Amino acid sequence: MVRLEPDSDTSGKLSILGPLTRLWLGFVGLVNATRSTMLRLGKMVWKLGADDPRKVFHGLKVGIALALVSVFYYARPLYDGVGGAAMWAVMTVVVVFEFTVGGSLYKGVNRAIATFTAGALAIGVHWIASKSGETMEPIVRSTSVFMLASAATFSRFIPTIKIWFDYGITIFILTFSLVAVSGYRVDELLELAEERLSTIAIGVSICFLVSIFVFPVWAGNDLHALITRNMDKLADSLEGCVDAYFMNDETNGKKESSSKKSQAYKCVLNSKASEDSLANLSKWEPAHGRFSFRHPWSKYQRIGAAMRYCAYCIESLNGCINSEIQAPDYMKNHLAFICIKLASNCSKILKESSNSIKSMQQSATIDFFISELHTSVEELHTLLSQLHTDNSPLIESLPLITVASLLIEIAKRVEDIVDEVDELANAANFKDVDDEKPDKKNGVGNGE
Amino acid sequence: MVRLEPDSDTSGKLSILGPLTRLWLGFVGLVNATRSTMLRLGKMVWKLGADDPRKVFHGLKVGIALALVSVFYYARPLYDGVGGAAMWAVMTVVVVFEFTVGGSLYKGVNRAIATFTAGALAIGVHWIASKSGETMEPIVRSTSVFMLASAATFSRFIPTIKIWFDYGITIFILTFSLVAVSGYRVDELLELAEERLSTIAIGVSICFLVSIFVFPVWAGNDLHALITRNMDKLADSLEGCVDAYFMNDETNGKKESSSKKSQAYKCVLNSKASEDSLANLSKWEPAHGRFSFRHPWSKYQRIGAAMRYCAYCIESLNGCINSEIQAPDYMKNHLAFICIKLASNCSKILKESSNSIKSMQQSATIDFFISELHTSVEELHTLLSQLHTDNSPLIESLPLITVASLLIEIAKRVEDIVDEVDELANAANFKDVDDEKPDKKNGVGNGE
């Protein structure tokens, strides 16, 4: 009841104006609202395109592929060869063309294989059905569709099939149902099948050509870049986090920039889904750039998992750093130098690993950095055992001790990341850097 | 060179046997390998079905929907009404039918809207093209296809459109291209459009009916169950973790079961993707069971995020617990009781919250539990400040202090989870439990 009052007040004011004026005001309001919405939308779309121009190119590429396919429809001689089924070529382009080359290849190969096997199977069933008498025929057809569709749909839940053939299963069921059911009417099944396969081949080829040769977006490249970028972010935020904690309030400006940098690890926490999908698509891609056909993409997933484990710890570290209780200054100063050094060691190792992946070369200095890290951990242990809490209650040093303890845990997890990077380096045959000092770990069989 | 020897040895033995025997041995090997593969696959498939029989039902439901659609094809009178385009009905069923009701509705509604708008637009373009002279006609058609396909493809990168209309965009491009291109040949476009829409309507209706009325799988139900299950797991693993750390070696059997339970939180770390997809699909679902049409599904995502933040901390806690350094027993005993109590408080709160979500009732006791938690945190603070490390170096107590510190952080994050659950309770109008003592937080406007 109370809430109605302001409303009736406004409508009272409005009723003074004539109906035309009100209409005009409404119209102006509408125009303004539309204009501001369009402006906001325009800005958002512009930012989207400016941040990643490949998205704009992707749109254009789909347009090009469709325009190419329609050439097959307009050009008479080809039209007669391919027949009315040219729409299957259009359909293939629309559903197969994906953002990455791997995506297009996955869908194209799946579509081709599924159409072929389902078509062959359906023609077999059609032959059996046509021999089984008028009453049995629809039963044979329906039962076969029911059974195959059920089994194929269920098979999608098997993880390997889900990863490699999810789209293929849809096309398999689709083609089988269409052929088995339409077989009831059409007798020229084989001719139809040939037509269908040739149009799909045209559509798939156009997709492959455009996606590989016009500004290609390789899933493998993206995965490689994602992992190294995340590793750099992890390094930055670890250093930023610890710097921000130990820095004095005088250097406030720098503190702020550090704490901004320190939030970068959050990207790592949520990148599992994109890593998995990129790794699955990368496996479909041919050799490109520095990557061979059987590049060990799944190792990137393992590196990603190791990085996430490290990021969980950084997340907890961040929680402790923002705690209200602060350790007394003399204690903080006692540990500041070594903690900052330890964080910088970890950060250096991560950056070196990331560079090693970027350049696809074994790092010559990583073993040295790791021994430095071990020294820092030892030193921190020593300083911690010298630390006395007699003058102040332990409670005050709680966050400081936790930070130190989490840093030691983080150092461990950084080493796990290095191990995974090493696995990748071995599996992908990263080059040894020509270096005077022998590489202890991977010095075996280098041209000897 | 060295590796070849055993091989040549074996082949030496084999060469004594006749070629027929070798063929037979090879055949037996093949049969055995196939048999064991089939057995393993069979077991895996059986387990898949036994763990979640809804997956088997889903397969059968797709079969039923396809069988129903083929009725429209076999029954003559209907066949004449719908025409050869009945294949569009089959196609619709195959691509629209999804595991959850929300998934089917999302795809069905997208398909219907996209086909309608794209068809209308394409007929407009067709009309313009047919008026623009023989030379201009193919140019108008191709340009319009190119421009619309590019723009629509690009629009998929806008997050809102990606979430709500990703599938619709594909169908939009597909329909527009087919109609605009085929319009070059076919003149009965309007008739074709009507036919297409009616077959799609038939396909979509069959999908909706089967997916809603035959053993429906509601995405909303699944999301609700996932969140509460994860919350219980979080509670179990927190308790298991802390119990395992403070328990003596004598009670080894119990320790093992605790540490097994303590790994349950790992599910929470990786459930973001399923939570997001279920929440998006839930928004398409009509009222079902205890959920209204506009149930605040996005609040579940927020609860999920809060739980993940808590799980990150538990992950770090786990790392510290498995550390090699162990605190001296007198120290451990000093804190054991309160740490176990704190963990059990957190666990109780999580279980109470989970029960409150399960029963969709405001919890009457959660405020009491939270005040208990606050008391425990205070007590832990007090005990920590009484703790003296004079007799032993601080380094030995490092993991213990870290465990305590992380437990305090976890308690904070558990409260964040409770806040998010509270938000859900308010948004979804959870019932107040009739209780003697007044509910401080939500005692407003209960029937007054």
mmCIF file of N, CA, C and O in Angstrom, chain B residues 289-326:
data_model
loop_
_atom_site.group_PDB
_atom_site.id
_atom_site.type_symbol
_atom_site.label_atom_id
_atom_site.label_comp_id
_atom_site.label_asym_id
_atom_site.label_seq_id
_atom_site.Cartn_x
_atom_site.Cartn_y
_atom_site.Cartn_z
ATOM 1 N N GLY B 289 8.728 -30.916 -9.960
ATOM 2 C CA GLY B 289 8.965 -31.275 -8.565
ATOM 3 C C GLY B 289 8.816 -30.045 -7.685
ATOM 4 O O GLY B 289 7.814 -29.333 -7.757
ATOM 5 N N ARG B 290 9.859 -29.778 -6.886
ATOM 6 C CA ARG B 290 9.766 -28.671 -5.950
ATOM 7 C C ARG B 290 10.284 -27.368 -6.549
ATOM 8 O O ARG B 290 10.341 -26.348 -5.876
ATOM 9 N N PHE B 291 10.673 -27.406 -7.831
ATOM 10 C CA PHE B 291 11.283 -26.223 -8.424
ATOM 11 C C PHE B 291 10.302 -25.472 -9.317
ATOM 12 O O PHE B 291 9.659 -26.071 -10.172
ATOM 13 N N SER B 292 10.216 -24.167 -9.088
ATOM 14 C CA SER B 292 9.345 -23.370 -9.942
ATOM 15 C C SER B 292 10.086 -23.025 -11.231
ATOM 16 O O SER B 292 11.266 -23.335 -11.382
ATOM 17 N N PHE B 293 9.384 -22.394 -12.167
ATOM 18 C CA PHE B 293 9.994 -22.083 -13.468
ATOM 19 C C PHE B 293 11.182 -21.147 -13.328
ATOM 20 O O PHE B 293 12.210 -21.322 -13.959
ATOM 21 N N ARG B 294 11.030 -20.123 -12.486
ATOM 22 C CA ARG B 294 12.134 -19.174 -12.336
ATOM 23 C C ARG B 294 12.939 -19.411 -11.059
ATOM 24 O O ARG B 294 13.313 -18.481 -10.359
ATOM 25 N N HIS B 295 13.157 -20.657 -10.760
ATOM 26 C CA HIS B 295 14.008 -21.002 -9.620
ATOM 27 C C HIS B 295 15.386 -20.366 -9.836
ATOM 28 O O HIS B 295 15.893 -20.389 -10.959
ATOM 29 N N PRO B 296 15.981 -19.782 -8.780
ATOM 30 C CA PRO B 296 17.248 -19.053 -8.975
ATOM 31 C C PRO B 296 18.453 -19.979 -9.177
ATOM 32 O O PRO B 296 19.278 -20.135 -8.291
ATOM 33 N N TRP B 297 18.536 -20.568 -10.378
ATOM 34 C CA TRP B 297 19.586 -21.560 -10.636
ATOM 35 C C TRP B 297 20.987 -20.969 -10.553
ATOM 36 O O TRP B 297 21.943 -21.666 -10.211
ATOM 37 N N SER B 298 21.106 -19.664 -10.881
ATOM 38 C CA SER B 298 22.463 -19.108 -10.887
ATOM 39 C C SER B 298 23.036 -19.015 -9.480
ATOM 40 O O SER B 298 24.251 -18.967 -9.310
ATOM 41 N N LYS B 299 22.156 -19.024 -8.461
ATOM 42 C CA LYS B 299 22.652 -19.017 -7.079
ATOM 43 C C LYS B 299 23.431 -20.306 -6.786
ATOM 44 O O LYS B 299 24.358 -20.309 -5.981
ATOM 45 N N TYR B 300 23.020 -21.406 -7.416
ATOM 46 C CA TYR B 300 23.745 -22.658 -7.211
ATOM 47 C C TYR B 300 25.177 -22.529 -7.713
ATOM 48 O O TYR B 300 26.105 -23.072 -7.130
ATOM 49 N N GLN B 301 25.342 -21.785 -8.835
ATOM 50 C CA GLN B 301 26.692 -21.573 -9.350
ATOM 51 C C GLN B 301 27.541 -20.817 -8.334
ATOM 52 O O GLN B 301 28.721 -21.097 -8.160
ATOM 53 N N ARG B 302 26.909 -19.822 -7.664
ATOM 54 C CA ARG B 302 27.650 -19.048 -6.673
ATOM 55 C C ARG B 302 28.038 -19.923 -5.473
ATOM 56 O O ARG B 302 29.150 -19.824 -4.956
ATOM 57 N N ILE B 303 27.099 -20.798 -5.060
ATOM 58 C CA ILE B 303 27.435 -21.718 -3.968
ATOM 59 C C ILE B 303 28.591 -22.619 -4.395
ATOM 60 O O ILE B 303 29.530 -22.867 -3.637
ATOM 61 N N GLY B 304 28.517 -23.095 -5.651
ATOM 62 C CA GLY B 304 29.589 -23.944 -6.171
ATOM 63 C C GLY B 304 30.925 -23.235 -6.122
ATOM 64 O O GLY B 304 31.938 -23.822 -5.726
ATOM 65 N N ALA B 305 30.940 -21.944 -6.511
ATOM 66 C CA ALA B 305 32.198 -21.193 -6.505
ATOM 67 C C ALA B 305 32.726 -21.057 -5.082
ATOM 68 O O ALA B 305 33.924 -21.245 -4.828
ATOM 69 N N ALA B 306 31.817 -20.765 -4.117
ATOM 70 C CA ALA B 306 32.249 -20.630 -2.723
ATOM 71 C C ALA B 306 32.824 -21.952 -2.211
ATOM 72 O O ALA B 306 33.816 -21.969 -1.477
ATOM 73 N N MET B 307 32.201 -23.065 -2.627
ATOM 74 C CA MET B 307 32.696 -24.371 -2.193
ATOM 75 C C MET B 307 34.075 -24.653 -2.775
ATOM 76 O O MET B 307 34.930 -25.233 -2.119
ATOM 77 N N ARG B 308 34.284 -24.232 -4.023
ATOM 78 C CA ARG B 308 35.599 -24.450 -4.630
ATOM 79 C C ARG B 308 36.667 -23.673 -3.867
ATOM 80 O O ARG B 308 37.754 -24.180 -3.631
ATOM 81 N N TYR B 309 36.336 -22.424 -3.447
ATOM 82 C CA TYR B 309 37.316 -21.648 -2.695
ATOM 83 C C TYR B 309 37.682 -22.356 -1.397
ATOM 84 O O TYR B 309 38.840 -22.362 -0.986
ATOM 85 N N CYS B 310 36.685 -22.982 -0.791
ATOM 86 C CA CYS B 310 36.949 -23.737 0.427
ATOM 87 C C CYS B 310 37.804 -24.965 0.087
ATOM 88 O O CYS B 310 38.744 -25.283 0.819
ATOM 89 N N ALA B 311 37.504 -25.604 -1.035
ATOM 90 C CA ALA B 311 38.242 -26.813 -1.413
ATOM 91 C C ALA B 311 39.712 -26.511 -1.699
ATOM 92 O O ALA B 311 40.581 -27.328 -1.417
ATOM 93 N N TYR B 312 40.015 -25.314 -2.253
ATOM 94 C CA TYR B 312 41.414 -24.945 -2.496
ATOM 95 C C TYR B 312 42.184 -24.983 -1.192
ATOM 96 O O TYR B 312 43.317 -25.455 -1.125
ATOM 97 N N CYS B 313 41.551 -24.451 -0.127
ATOM 98 C CA CYS B 313 42.211 -24.418 1.171
ATOM 99 C C CYS B 313 42.403 -25.823 1.721
ATOM 100 O O CYS B 313 43.435 -26.133 2.307
ATOM 101 N N ILE B 314 41.383 -26.674 1.526
ATOM 102 C CA ILE B 314 41.502 -28.051 2.011
ATOM 103 C C ILE B 314 42.629 -28.763 1.267
ATOM 104 O O ILE B 314 43.368 -29.561 1.847
ATOM 105 N N GLU B 315 42.775 -28.410 -0.005
ATOM 106 C CA GLU B 315 43.854 -28.987 -0.796
ATOM 107 C C GLU B 315 45.213 -28.629 -0.181
ATOM 108 O O GLU B 315 46.087 -29.493 -0.011
ATOM 109 N N SER B 316 45.392 -27.353 0.182
ATOM 110 C CA SER B 316 46.657 -26.940 0.792
ATOM 111 C C SER B 316 46.837 -27.617 2.143
ATOM 112 O O SER B 316 47.940 -28.038 2.492
ATOM 113 N N LEU B 317 45.753 -27.718 2.897
ATOM 114 C CA LEU B 317 45.777 -28.386 4.197
ATOM 115 C C LEU B 317 46.289 -29.807 4.035
ATOM 116 O O LEU B 317 47.158 -30.266 4.775
ATOM 117 N N ASN B 318 45.774 -30.483 3.022
ATOM 118 C CA ASN B 318 46.186 -31.838 2.718
ATOM 119 C C ASN B 318 47.680 -31.910 2.444
ATOM 120 O O ASN B 318 48.356 -32.839 2.874
ATOM 121 N N GLY B 319 48.189 -30.909 1.699
ATOM 122 C CA GLY B 319 49.614 -30.865 1.403
ATOM 123 C C GLY B 319 50.435 -30.763 2.678
ATOM 124 O O GLY B 319 51.434 -31.465 2.840
ATOM 125 N N CYS B 320 50.005 -29.905 3.610
ATOM 126 C CA CYS B 320 50.753 -29.716 4.856
ATOM 127 C C CYS B 320 50.685 -30.947 5.729
ATOM 128 O O CYS B 320 51.654 -31.300 6.406
ATOM 129 N N ILE B 321 49.531 -31.617 5.713
ATOM 130 C CA ILE B 321 49.360 -32.792 6.568
ATOM 131 C C ILE B 321 50.289 -33.914 6.142
ATOM 132 O O ILE B 321 50.801 -34.667 6.956
ATOM 133 N N ASN B 322 50.531 -34.012 4.839
ATOM 134 C CA ASN B 322 51.395 -35.067 4.336
ATOM 135 C C ASN B 322 52.867 -34.675 4.366
ATOM 136 O O ASN B 322 53.709 -35.374 3.815
ATOM 137 N N SER B 323 53.172 -33.539 4.997
ATOM 138 C CA SER B 323 54.555 -33.093 5.091
ATOM 139 C C SER B 323 55.388 -34.068 5.918
ATOM 140 O O SER B 323 54.855 -34.792 6.761
ATOM 141 N N GLU B 324 56.703 -34.099 5.666
ATOM 142 C CA GLU B 324 57.560 -35.062 6.375
ATOM 143 C C GLU B 324 57.826 -34.623 7.808
ATOM 144 O O GLU B 324 57.926 -35.436 8.711
ATOM 145 N N ILE B 325 57.973 -33.313 7.981
ATOM 146 C CA ILE B 325 58.243 -32.809 9.327
ATOM 147 C C ILE B 325 56.984 -32.997 10.177
ATOM 148 O O ILE B 325 55.881 -32.684 9.723
ATOM 149 N N GLN B 326 57.135 -33.502 11.357
ATOM 150 C CA GLN B 326 55.984 -33.648 12.236
ATOM 151 C C GLN B 326 56.231 -32.907 13.549
ATOM 152 O O GLN B 326 57.355 -32.925 14.077
#
